[in-house]
Amino acid sequence: VVQVLVDEGYTVRAAENGRVALAALRAPGTQLPCVILLDLMMPVMDGWAFRAEQLRDPTLAHIPVVVLTADGNAAEKAALMNGAGALRKPVELLTLLSAIQPFVE
């Protein structure tokens, strides 16, 4: 997904888990993203824990999250965490681009 988005001209930052993502988002001088693609299944801190922590942080809570999961109930999972959208893996390129387009500048 990262390489596809880079190839499409987007600036992308990736994190291997939610804890690393939160640290990167909270680092001084960090430019916050216009959207977060959030995988629910990650080691150390999964997508559920990341989203809960993100929503508790007033600096990060406004960033929309598109849930990316292999779960067949992707839309339901996204709704439970107040996500802005849901994508089921594997995701088609045009579907991915359409999901993030409303949030990119």
N, CA, C and O atoms as CSV, one atom per row, in Angstrom:
chain,resi,resn,atom,element,x,y,z
A,1,VAL,N,N,0.837,-1.192,0.000
A,1,VAL,CA,C,0.000,0.000,0.000
A,1,VAL,C,C,0.878,1.251,0.000
A,1,VAL,O,O,0.606,2.206,-0.728
A,2,VAL,N,N,1.919,1.242,0.811
A,2,VAL,CA,C,2.807,2.408,0.872
A,2,VAL,C,C,3.385,2.701,-0.504
A,2,VAL,O,O,3.322,3.837,-0.973
A,3,GLN,N,N,3.943,1.696,-1.149
A,3,GLN,CA,C,4.572,1.922,-2.448
A,3,GLN,C,C,3.572,2.389,-3.500
A,3,GLN,O,O,3.891,3.241,-4.328
A,4,VAL,N,N,2.380,1.839,-3.469
A,4,VAL,CA,C,1.336,2.252,-4.418
A,4,VAL,C,C,1.008,3.729,-4.225
A,4,VAL,O,O,0.903,4.475,-5.198
A,5,LEU,N,N,0.847,4.150,-2.978
A,5,LEU,CA,C,0.516,5.548,-2.717
A,5,LEU,C,C,1.672,6.480,-3.075
A,5,LEU,O,O,1.448,7.572,-3.596
A,6,VAL,N,N,2.892,6.059,-2.800
A,6,VAL,CA,C,4.059,6.847,-3.197
A,6,VAL,C,C,4.104,6.971,-4.719
A,6,VAL,O,O,4.354,8.054,-5.248
A,7,ASP,N,N,3.865,5.874,-5.416
A,7,ASP,CA,C,3.856,5.892,-6.882
A,7,ASP,C,C,2.785,6.832,-7.428
A,7,ASP,O,O,2.929,7.381,-8.520
A,8,GLU,N,N,1.711,7.012,-6.660
A,8,GLU,CA,C,0.628,7.911,-7.066
A,8,GLU,C,C,0.897,9.365,-6.682
A,8,GLU,O,O,0.079,10.244,-6.953
A,9,GLY,N,N,2.048,9.618,-6.049
A,9,GLY,CA,C,2.441,10.982,-5.730
A,9,GLY,C,C,2.149,11.438,-4.312
A,9,GLY,O,O,2.346,12.610,-3.991
A,10,TYR,N,N,1.688,10.545,-3.466
A,10,TYR,CA,C,1.389,10.914,-2.088
A,10,TYR,C,C,2.635,10.811,-1.213
A,10,TYR,O,O,3.515,9.987,-1.461
A,11,THR,N,N,2.696,11.648,-0.200
A,11,THR,CA,C,3.713,11.534,0.833
A,11,THR,C,C,3.157,10.585,1.878
A,11,THR,O,O,2.066,10.801,2.405
A,12,VAL,N,N,3.906,9.540,2.175
A,12,VAL,CA,C,3.406,8.484,3.049
A,12,VAL,C,C,4.407,8.217,4.163
A,12,VAL,O,O,5.616,8.184,3.936
A,13,ARG,N,N,3.890,8.030,5.358
A,13,ARG,CA,C,4.690,7.556,6.486
A,13,ARG,C,C,4.041,6.273,6.974
A,13,ARG,O,O,2.819,6.198,7.102
A,14,ALA,N,N,4.841,5.284,7.242
A,14,ALA,CA,C,4.324,3.996,7.703
A,14,ALA,C,C,4.872,3.697,9.092
A,14,ALA,O,O,5.950,4.154,9.471
A,15,ALA,N,N,4.101,2.919,9.836
A,15,ALA,CA,C,4.525,2.475,11.162
A,15,ALA,C,C,4.138,1.017,11.320
A,15,ALA,O,O,3.079,0.587,10.863
A,16,GLU,N,N,5.013,0.260,11.974
A,16,GLU,CA,C,4.763,-1.172,12.098
A,16,GLU,C,C,3.741,-1.519,13.172
A,16,GLU,O,O,3.255,-2.649,13.224
A,17,ASN,N,N,3.409,-0.552,14.033
A,17,ASN,CA,C,2.375,-0.792,15.029
A,17,ASN,C,C,1.847,0.540,15.539
A,17,ASN,O,O,2.392,1.597,15.222
A,18,GLY,N,N,0.798,0.482,16.320
A,18,GLY,CA,C,0.162,1.693,16.806
A,18,GLY,C,C,1.027,2.529,17.719
A,18,GLY,O,O,0.955,3.757,17.688
A,19,ARG,N,N,1.843,1.886,18.529
A,19,ARG,CA,C,2.713,2.635,19.446
A,19,ARG,C,C,3.721,3.477,18.668
A,19,ARG,O,O,3.950,4.640,19.000
A,20,VAL,N,N,4.320,2.892,17.639
A,20,VAL,CA,C,5.269,3.620,16.800
A,20,VAL,C,C,4.549,4.756,16.067
A,20,VAL,O,O,5.088,5.855,15.938
A,21,ALA,N,N,3.344,4.490,15.594
A,21,ALA,CA,C,2.578,5.521,14.885
A,21,ALA,C,C,2.272,6.702,15.796
A,21,ALA,O,O,2.435,7.853,15.390
A,22,LEU,N,N,1.833,6.432,17.016
A,22,LEU,CA,C,1.530,7.518,17.951
A,22,LEU,C,C,2.775,8.332,18.276
A,22,LEU,O,O,2.717,9.560,18.341
A,23,ALA,N,N,3.893,7.658,18.479
A,23,ALA,CA,C,5.139,8.371,18.759
A,23,ALA,C,C,5.514,9.278,17.590
A,23,ALA,O,O,5.935,10.416,17.798
A,24,ALA,N,N,5.366,8.787,16.377
A,24,ALA,CA,C,5.692,9.589,15.195
A,24,ALA,C,C,4.741,10.782,15.063
A,24,ALA,O,O,5.172,11.885,14.726
A,25,LEU,N,N,3.467,10.564,15.324
A,25,LEU,CA,C,2.493,11.646,15.223
A,25,LEU,C,C,2.712,12.715,16.286
A,25,LEU,O,O,2.420,13.889,16.061
A,26,ARG,N,N,3.223,12.309,17.439
A,26,ARG,CA,C,3.429,13.239,18.550
A,26,ARG,C,C,4.819,13.868,18.571
A,26,ARG,O,O,5.097,14.714,19.420
A,27,ALA,N,N,5.681,13.474,17.666
A,27,ALA,CA,C,7.040,14.026,17.641
A,27,ALA,C,C,6.995,15.525,17.340
A,27,ALA,O,O,6.217,15.967,16.494
A,28,PRO,N,N,7.822,16.302,18.029
A,28,PRO,CA,C,7.830,17.751,17.801
A,28,PRO,C,C,8.098,18.085,16.331
A,28,PRO,O,O,8.966,17.496,15.687
A,29,GLY,N,N,7.332,19.039,15.830
A,29,GLY,CA,C,7.520,19.498,14.459
A,29,GLY,C,C,6.921,18.613,13.392
A,29,GLY,O,O,7.078,18.889,12.203
A,30,THR,N,N,6.235,17.548,13.793
A,30,THR,CA,C,5.646,16.632,12.822
A,30,THR,C,C,4.472,17.280,12.106
A,30,THR,O,O,3.594,17.875,12.732
A,31,GLN,N,N,4.473,17.156,10.792
A,31,GLN,CA,C,3.313,17.591,10.022
A,31,GLN,C,C,2.291,16.458,10.091
A,31,GLN,O,O,2.571,15.334,9.673
A,32,LEU,N,N,1.115,16.756,10.615
A,32,LEU,CA,C,0.098,15.723,10.789
A,32,LEU,C,C,-0.495,15.332,9.440
A,32,LEU,O,O,-0.629,16.168,8.547
A,33,PRO,N,N,-0.845,14.068,9.301
A,33,PRO,CA,C,-1.412,13.599,8.024
A,33,PRO,C,C,-2.854,14.064,7.856
A,33,PRO,O,O,-3.531,14.408,8.825
A,34,CYS,N,N,-3.301,14.066,6.619
A,34,CYS,CA,C,-4.694,14.432,6.350
A,34,CYS,C,C,-5.614,13.220,6.489
A,34,CYS,O,O,-6.832,13.376,6.578
A,35,VAL,N,N,-5.045,12.022,6.508
A,35,VAL,CA,C,-5.827,10.794,6.707
A,35,VAL,C,C,-4.874,9.706,7.199
A,35,VAL,O,O,-3.687,9.700,6.873
A,36,ILE,N,N,-5.427,8.790,7.990
A,36,ILE,CA,C,-4.669,7.638,8.473
A,36,ILE,C,C,-5.325,6.383,7.934
A,36,ILE,O,O,-6.529,6.187,8.101
A,37,LEU,N,N,-4.540,5.530,7.290
A,37,LEU,CA,C,-4.993,4.184,6.915
A,37,LEU,C,C,-4.602,3.278,8.075
A,37,LEU,O,O,-3.419,3.133,8.381
A,38,LEU,N,N,-5.574,2.681,8.708
A,38,LEU,CA,C,-5.333,1.942,9.946
A,38,LEU,C,C,-5.658,0.468,9.796
A,38,LEU,O,O,-6.810,0.082,9.598
A,39,ASP,N,N,-4.615,-0.348,9.895
A,39,ASP,CA,C,-4.800,-1.795,9.914
A,39,ASP,C,C,-5.186,-2.174,11.336
A,39,ASP,O,O,-4.579,-1.689,12.291
A,40,LEU,N,N,-6.173,-3.023,11.488
A,40,LEU,CA,C,-6.612,-3.412,12.823
A,40,LEU,C,C,-5.692,-4.426,13.475
A,40,LEU,O,O,-5.544,-4.441,14.697
A,41,MET,N,N,-5.075,-5.274,12.666
A,41,MET,CA,C,-4.232,-6.342,13.199
A,41,MET,C,C,-2.758,-5.953,13.110
A,41,MET,O,O,-2.127,-6.112,12.065
A,42,MET,N,N,-2.217,-5.439,14.221
A,42,MET,CA,C,-0.807,-5.080,14.308
A,42,MET,C,C,-0.270,-5.606,15.628
A,42,MET,O,O,-1.020,-5.743,16.594
A,43,PRO,N,N,1.030,-5.903,15.675
A,43,PRO,CA,C,1.623,-6.311,16.950
A,43,PRO,C,C,1.804,-5.111,17.879
A,43,PRO,O,O,1.657,-3.967,17.449
A,44,VAL,N,N,2.112,-5.359,19.109
A,44,VAL,CA,C,2.426,-4.376,20.144
A,44,VAL,C,C,1.200,-3.536,20.511
A,44,VAL,O,O,0.717,-3.618,21.641
A,45,MET,N,N,0.693,-2.734,19.581
A,45,MET,CA,C,-0.531,-1.957,19.794
A,45,MET,C,C,-1.362,-2.082,18.531
A,45,MET,O,O,-0.970,-1.596,17.470
A,46,ASP,N,N,-2.517,-2.736,18.646
A,46,ASP,CA,C,-3.345,-2.965,17.464
A,46,ASP,C,C,-4.127,-1.705,17.080
A,46,ASP,O,O,-4.046,-0.678,17.754
A,47,GLY,N,N,-4.876,-1.805,15.998
A,47,GLY,CA,C,-5.629,-0.669,15.493
A,47,GLY,C,C,-6.692,-0.162,16.449
A,47,GLY,O,O,-6.949,1.040,16.509
A,48,TRP,N,N,-7.309,-1.059,17.195
A,48,TRP,CA,C,-8.324,-0.667,18.180
A,48,TRP,C,C,-7.712,0.207,19.269
A,48,TRP,O,O,-8.256,1.258,19.607
A,49,ALA,N,N,-6.587,-0.227,19.815
A,49,ALA,CA,C,-5.918,0.526,20.875
A,49,ALA,C,C,-5.372,1.853,20.333
A,49,ALA,O,O,-5.442,2.879,21.009
A,50,PHE,N,N,-4.831,1.826,19.115
A,50,PHE,CA,C,-4.339,3.060,18.503
A,50,PHE,C,C,-5.472,4.069,18.379
A,50,PHE,O,O,-5.322,5.227,18.771
A,51,ARG,N,N,-6.600,3.637,17.836
A,51,ARG,CA,C,-7.721,4.553,17.612
A,51,ARG,C,C,-8.246,5.116,18.929
A,51,ARG,O,O,-8.567,6.302,19.008
A,52,ALA,N,N,-8.337,4.289,19.955
A,52,ALA,CA,C,-8.801,4.780,21.251
A,52,ALA,C,C,-7.864,5.863,21.775
A,52,ALA,O,O,-8.318,6.895,22.268
A,53,GLU,N,N,-6.573,5.632,21.669
A,53,GLU,CA,C,-5.583,6.610,22.128
A,53,GLU,C,C,-5.612,7.859,21.253
A,53,GLU,O,O,-5.487,8.973,21.762
A,54,GLN,N,N,-5.773,7.687,19.962
A,54,GLN,CA,C,-5.845,8.834,19.045
A,54,GLN,C,C,-7.019,9.734,19.423
A,54,GLN,O,O,-6.878,10.957,19.459
A,55,LEU,N,N,-8.168,9.140,19.704
A,55,LEU,CA,C,-9.357,9.928,20.031
A,55,LEU,C,C,-9.227,10.643,21.375
A,55,LEU,O,O,-9.897,11.652,21.599
A,56,ARG,N,N,-8.383,10.144,22.264
A,56,ARG,CA,C,-8.153,10.803,23.563
A,56,ARG,C,C,-7.201,11.988,23.448
A,56,ARG,O,O,-7.107,12.800,24.368
A,57,ASP,N,N,-6.503,12.090,22.334
A,57,ASP,CA,C,-5.500,13.136,22.148
A,57,ASP,C,C,-6.095,14.260,21.300
A,57,ASP,O,O,-6.330,14.064,20.107
A,58,PRO,N,N,-6.342,15.428,21.885
A,58,PRO,CA,C,-6.983,16.513,21.135
A,58,PRO,C,C,-6.208,16.966,19.901
A,58,PRO,O,O,-6.798,17.499,18.961
A,59,THR,N,N,-4.902,16.760,19.897
A,59,THR,CA,C,-4.096,17.142,18.741
A,59,THR,C,C,-4.293,16.179,17.578
A,59,THR,O,O,-4.137,16.566,16.420
A,60,LEU,N,N,-4.635,14.931,17.875
A,60,LEU,CA,C,-4.747,13.891,16.847
A,60,LEU,C,C,-6.179,13.469,16.537
A,60,LEU,O,O,-6.435,12.873,15.491
A,61,ALA,N,N,-7.103,13.769,17.423
A,61,ALA,CA,C,-8.465,13.239,17.313
A,61,ALA,C,C,-9.172,13.633,16.019
A,61,ALA,O,O,-10.036,12.899,15.538
A,62,HIS,N,N,-8.817,14.769,15.460
A,62,HIS,CA,C,-9.502,15.249,14.256
A,62,HIS,C,C,-9.067,14.537,12.969
A,62,HIS,O,O,-9.733,14.665,11.942
A,63,ILE,N,N,-7.969,13.796,13.014
A,63,ILE,CA,C,-7.455,13.161,11.797
A,63,ILE,C,C,-8.360,11.988,11.428
A,63,ILE,O,O,-8.529,11.067,12.227
A,64,PRO,N,N,-8.945,12.009,10.227
A,64,PRO,CA,C,-9.828,10.909,9.833
A,64,PRO,C,C,-9.061,9.603,9.658
A,64,PRO,O,O,-7.903,9.590,9.241
A,65,VAL,N,N,-9.732,8.518,9.985
A,65,VAL,CA,C,-9.145,7.186,9.902
A,65,VAL,C,C,-9.967,6.327,8.948
A,65,VAL,O,O,-11.184,6.210,9.091
A,66,VAL,N,N,-9.290,5.733,7.982
A,66,VAL,CA,C,-9.900,4.740,7.103
A,66,VAL,C,C,-9.345,3.388,7.549
A,66,VAL,O,O,-8.139,3.145,7.496
A,67,VAL,N,N,-10.242,2.525,7.984
A,67,VAL,CA,C,-9.862,1.212,8.501
A,67,VAL,C,C,-9.560,0.280,7.336
A,67,VAL,O,O,-10.322,0.193,6.373
A,68,LEU,N,N,-8.441,-0.406,7.445
A,68,LEU,CA,C,-7.999,-1.360,6.431
A,68,LEU,C,C,-7.889,-2.716,7.119
A,68,LEU,O,O,-7.062,-2.894,8.014
A,69,THR,N,N,-8.720,-3.675,6.705
A,69,THR,CA,C,-8.750,-4.959,7.393
A,69,THR,C,C,-9.161,-6.084,6.451
A,69,THR,O,O,-9.847,-5.861,5.454
A,70,ALA,N,N,-8.733,-7.285,6.783
A,70,ALA,CA,C,-9.152,-8.473,6.039
A,70,ALA,C,C,-10.497,-8.977,6.539
A,70,ALA,O,O,-11.094,-9.863,5.927
A,71,ASP,N,N,-10.971,-8.429,7.633
A,71,ASP,CA,C,-12.241,-8.834,8.223
A,71,ASP,C,C,-13.390,-8.552,7.254
A,71,ASP,O,O,-13.452,-7.486,6.643
A,72,GLY,N,N,-14.275,-9.495,7.126
A,72,GLY,CA,C,-15.424,-9.334,6.233
A,72,GLY,C,C,-16.386,-8.249,6.662
A,72,GLY,O,O,-17.196,-7.787,5.858
A,73,ASN,N,N,-16.311,-7.834,7.914
A,73,ASN,CA,C,-17.189,-6.781,8.435
A,73,ASN,C,C,-16.427,-5.462,8.595
A,73,ASN,O,O,-16.539,-4.794,9.623
A,74,ALA,N,N,-15.668,-5.102,7.589
A,74,ALA,CA,C,-14.823,-3.908,7.668
A,74,ALA,C,C,-15.640,-2.655,7.979
A,74,ALA,O,O,-15.236,-1.853,8.820
A,75,ALA,N,N,-16.766,-2.478,7.325
A,75,ALA,CA,C,-17.576,-1.273,7.541
A,75,ALA,C,C,-18.114,-1.227,8.972
A,75,ALA,O,O,-18.161,-0.164,9.590
A,76,GLU,N,N,-18.515,-2.377,9.486
A,76,GLU,CA,C,-19.020,-2.443,10.857
A,76,GLU,C,C,-17.913,-2.106,11.850
A,76,GLU,O,O,-18.140,-1.369,12.810
A,77,LYS,N,N,-16.722,-2.642,11.621
A,77,LYS,CA,C,-15.586,-2.370,12.504
A,77,LYS,C,C,-15.250,-0.879,12.476
A,77,LYS,O,O,-15.008,-0.276,13.521
A,78,ALA,N,N,-15.237,-0.294,11.292
A,78,ALA,CA,C,-14.936,1.135,11.170
A,78,ALA,C,C,-15.975,1.972,11.897
A,78,ALA,O,O,-15.631,2.947,12.564
A,79,ALA,N,N,-17.235,1.603,11.776
A,79,ALA,CA,C,-18.296,2.352,12.446
A,79,ALA,C,C,-18.142,2.272,13.967
A,79,ALA,O,O,-18.380,3.261,14.660
A,80,LEU,N,N,-17.752,1.123,14.487
A,80,LEU,CA,C,-17.576,0.954,15.923
A,80,LEU,C,C,-16.480,1.863,16.482
A,80,LEU,O,O,-16.531,2.251,17.649
A,81,MET,N,N,-15.502,2.200,15.660
A,81,MET,CA,C,-14.417,3.061,16.135
A,81,MET,C,C,-14.506,4.468,15.560
A,81,MET,O,O,-13.535,5.225,15.582
A,82,ASN,N,N,-15.685,4.807,15.046
A,82,ASN,CA,C,-15.918,6.146,14.495
A,82,ASN,C,C,-14.935,6.462,13.377
A,82,ASN,O,O,-14.398,7.567,13.294
A,83,GLY,N,N,-14.710,5.471,12.518
A,83,GLY,CA,C,-13.829,5.653,11.376
A,83,GLY,C,C,-14.520,6.398,10.250
A,83,GLY,O,O,-15.748,6.420,10.164
A,84,ALA,N,N,-13.732,6.998,9.401
A,84,ALA,CA,C,-14.260,7.764,8.272
A,84,ALA,C,C,-14.543,6.884,7.060
A,84,ALA,O,O,-15.169,7.327,6.097
A,85,GLY,N,N,-14.080,5.637,7.110
A,85,GLY,CA,C,-14.291,4.724,5.996
A,85,GLY,C,C,-13.684,3.379,6.313
A,85,GLY,O,O,-13.022,3.197,7.335
A,86,ALA,N,N,-13.924,2.434,5.410
A,86,ALA,CA,C,-13.416,1.083,5.606
A,86,ALA,C,C,-13.040,0.477,4.267
A,86,ALA,O,O,-13.714,0.684,3.258
A,87,LEU,N,N,-11.950,-0.275,4.279
A,87,LEU,CA,C,-11.489,-0.996,3.099
A,87,LEU,C,C,-11.194,-2.426,3.508
A,87,LEU,O,O,-10.612,-2.679,4.563
A,88,ARG,N,N,-11.600,-3.350,2.668
A,88,ARG,CA,C,-11.317,-4.753,2.955
A,88,ARG,C,C,-10.120,-5.192,2.132
A,88,ARG,O,O,-10.066,-4.973,0.922
A,89,LYS,N,N,-9.156,-5.818,2.809
A,89,LYS,CA,C,-7.968,-6.335,2.130
A,89,LYS,C,C,-8.303,-7.662,1.468
A,89,LYS,O,O,-9.109,-8.422,2.004
A,90,PRO,N,N,-7.716,-7.958,0.334
A,90,PRO,CA,C,-6.865,-7.054,-0.459
A,90,PRO,C,C,-7.718,-5.976,-1.118
A,90,PRO,O,O,-8.853,-6.224,-1.525
A,91,VAL,N,N,-7.162,-4.795,-1.215
A,91,VAL,CA,C,-7.905,-3.655,-1.745
A,91,VAL,C,C,-7.407,-3.316,-3.150
A,91,VAL,O,O,-6.207,-3.335,-3.426
A,92,GLU,N,N,-8.346,-3.010,-4.014
A,92,GLU,CA,C,-8.025,-2.585,-5.382
A,92,GLU,C,C,-7.478,-1.162,-5.354
A,92,GLU,O,O,-7.889,-0.356,-4.519
A,93,LEU,N,N,-6.565,-0.852,-6.248
A,93,LEU,CA,C,-5.936,0.463,-6.294
A,93,LEU,C,C,-6.967,1.587,-6.404
A,93,LEU,O,O,-6.902,2.552,-5.643
A,94,LEU,N,N,-7.897,1.482,-7.317
A,94,LEU,CA,C,-8.875,2.559,-7.491
A,94,LEU,C,C,-9.776,2.712,-6.279
A,94,LEU,O,O,-10.194,3.824,-5.958
A,95,THR,N,N,-10.080,1.622,-5.606
A,95,THR,CA,C,-10.884,1.674,-4.387
A,95,THR,C,C,-10.110,2.394,-3.286
A,95,THR,O,O,-10.667,3.224,-2.568
A,96,LEU,N,N,-8.834,2.075,-3.160
A,96,LEU,CA,C,-7.978,2.729,-2.176
A,96,LEU,C,C,-7.899,4.235,-2.439
A,96,LEU,O,O,-8.083,5.045,-1.531
A,97,LEU,N,N,-7.631,4.585,-3.662
A,97,LEU,CA,C,-7.515,6.010,-4.014
A,97,LEU,C,C,-8.834,6.746,-3.793
A,97,LEU,O,O,-8.836,7.885,-3.326
A,98,SER,N,N,-9.935,6.115,-4.119
A,98,SER,CA,C,-11.249,6.734,-3.900
A,98,SER,C,C,-11.533,6.948,-2.422
A,98,SER,O,O,-12.152,7.941,-2.041
A,99,ALA,N,N,-11.078,6.011,-1.586
A,99,ALA,CA,C,-11.337,6.113,-0.149
A,99,ALA,C,C,-10.573,7.258,0.507
A,99,ALA,O,O,-11.072,7.873,1.450
A,100,ILE,N,N,-9.379,7.547,0.023
A,100,ILE,CA,C,-8.584,8.609,0.652
A,100,ILE,C,C,-8.779,9.968,-0.013
A,100,ILE,O,O,-8.483,10.999,0.591
A,101,GLN,N,N,-9.265,9.980,-1.227
A,101,GLN,CA,C,-9.398,11.233,-1.999
A,101,GLN,C,C,-10.155,12.340,-1.247
A,101,GLN,O,O,-9.719,13.491,-1.297
A,102,PRO,N,N,-11.258,12.052,-0.560
A,102,PRO,CA,C,-11.955,13.153,0.122
A,102,PRO,C,C,-11.129,13.848,1.200
A,102,PRO,O,O,-11.477,14.952,1.619
A,103,PHE,N,N,-10.054,13.233,1.654
A,103,PHE,CA,C,-9.284,13.761,2.770
A,103,PHE,C,C,-7.967,14.400,2.368
A,103,PHE,O,O,-7.366,15.119,3.167
A,104,VAL,N,N,-7.506,14.159,1.160
A,104,VAL,CA,C,-6.209,14.674,0.746
A,104,VAL,C,C,-6.335,16.075,0.186
A,104,VAL,O,O,-7.349,16.440,-0.411
A,105,GLU,N,N,-5.292,16.846,0.389
A,105,GLU,CA,C,-5.309,18.226,-0.095
A,105,GLU,C,C,-4.754,18.315,-1.485
A,105,GLU,O,O,-4.691,19.404,-2.055
